[in-house]
Amino acid sequence: MEHELKIKDNFFRAVDAGKKNFELRKDDRGFKNGDILILREWSDVMGNYTGRVIRRRITYIYHGTGIYGLAKGYSILGLEEV
């Protein structure tokens, strides 16, 4: 399954450069290992999408439970290049 998501420009650049290989997201889309994230860069300064897009595959999911510092209803998604 593919999920199209907005990502702020500073985080987009870090993912694109390979420095950030995870996403912290509200767990409201039924993310699964193997799903593809279509990350669309958003500029708060311009108030719109920049037109840049990257794709990443989910390789690992940590579901928050309220224990170990991650609130229930949120997940950390491990990512790799597609």
C-alpha positions as a printed NumPy array, in Angstrom:
array([[ 0.   ,  0.   ,  0.   ],
       [ 1.162,  3.573, -0.624],
       [ 0.668,  6.504,  1.747],
       [ 1.099, 10.079,  0.512],
       [ 2.328, 12.312,  3.332],
       [ 3.328, 15.934,  3.852],
       [ 6.832, 16.44 ,  5.287],
       [ 8.379, 19.763,  6.309],
       [11.314, 20.884,  4.194],
       [14.004, 20.512,  6.9  ],
       [12.956, 16.885,  7.538],
       [12.607, 16.225,  3.804],
       [16.215, 17.318,  3.205],
       [17.468, 15.036,  6.003],
       [15.579, 12.008,  4.618],
       [16.678, 12.806,  1.059],
       [20.341, 13.074,  2.163],
       [20.141,  9.714,  3.974],
       [20.727, 11.288,  7.403],
       [17.214, 10.477,  8.685],
       [15.937,  6.943,  8.092],
       [12.789,  7.086, 10.218],
       [ 9.518,  8.969, 10.538],
       [ 7.494,  9.678, 13.669],
       [ 3.841,  9.66 , 12.651],
       [ 0.361,  9.492, 14.09 ],
       [-0.672,  5.87 , 13.672],
       [-3.944,  6.552, 11.851],
       [-3.287,  4.974,  8.442],
       [-2.71 ,  1.32 ,  9.237],
       [ 0.981,  1.399,  8.3  ],
       [ 2.525, -2.016,  7.602],
       [ 6.027, -3.263,  6.859],
       [ 6.623, -3.048,  3.116],
       [ 4.268, -0.097,  2.599],
       [ 5.601,  2.814,  0.555],
       [ 5.63 ,  6.388,  1.847],
       [ 5.371,  9.099, -0.788],
       [ 6.845, 12.081,  1.033],
       [ 5.901, 15.473, -0.452],
       [ 8.064, 18.385,  0.695],
       [ 6.14 , 21.229,  2.354],
       [ 7.531, 24.74 ,  2.902],
       [ 6.096, 26.639,  5.874],
       [ 7.736, 29.821,  4.524],
       [ 5.996, 29.564,  1.144],
       [ 2.88 , 27.925,  2.598],
       [ 2.711, 25.229, -0.084],
       [ 4.298, 22.118, -1.539],
       [ 7.668, 22.614, -3.225],
       [ 7.097, 19.944, -5.879],
       [ 9.863, 17.686, -4.574],
       [ 8.88 , 14.101, -3.729],
       [10.76 , 11.072, -2.406],
       [ 9.643,  7.49 , -1.858],
       [10.654,  5.285,  1.049],
       [ 9.678,  1.732,  2.081],
       [ 8.726,  0.951,  5.682],
       [11.088, -1.669,  7.1  ],
       [10.194, -1.535, 10.794],
       [ 7.362, -0.155, 12.928],
       [ 7.458,  0.668, 16.622],
       [ 3.921,  1.26 , 17.892],
       [ 3.681,  3.594, 20.859],
       [ 2.026,  2.18 , 23.944],
       [ 2.575,  5.018, 26.388],
       [ 5.561,  3.11 , 27.733],
       [ 9.185,  3.919, 26.835],
       [ 8.386,  7.519, 25.906],
       [ 6.166,  7.149, 22.826],
       [ 2.501,  7.993, 23.264],
       [-0.171,  5.507, 22.32 ],
       [-1.486,  6.256, 18.838],
       [ 1.928,  7.184, 17.402],
       [ 4.521,  5.086, 15.591],
       [ 8.144,  5.317, 14.593],
       [ 8.615,  4.004, 11.061],
       [12.003,  2.674,  9.947],
       [12.644,  3.589,  6.298],
       [14.799,  2.496,  3.367],
       [15.181,  3.76 , -0.199],
       [12.884,  2.171, -2.763]])
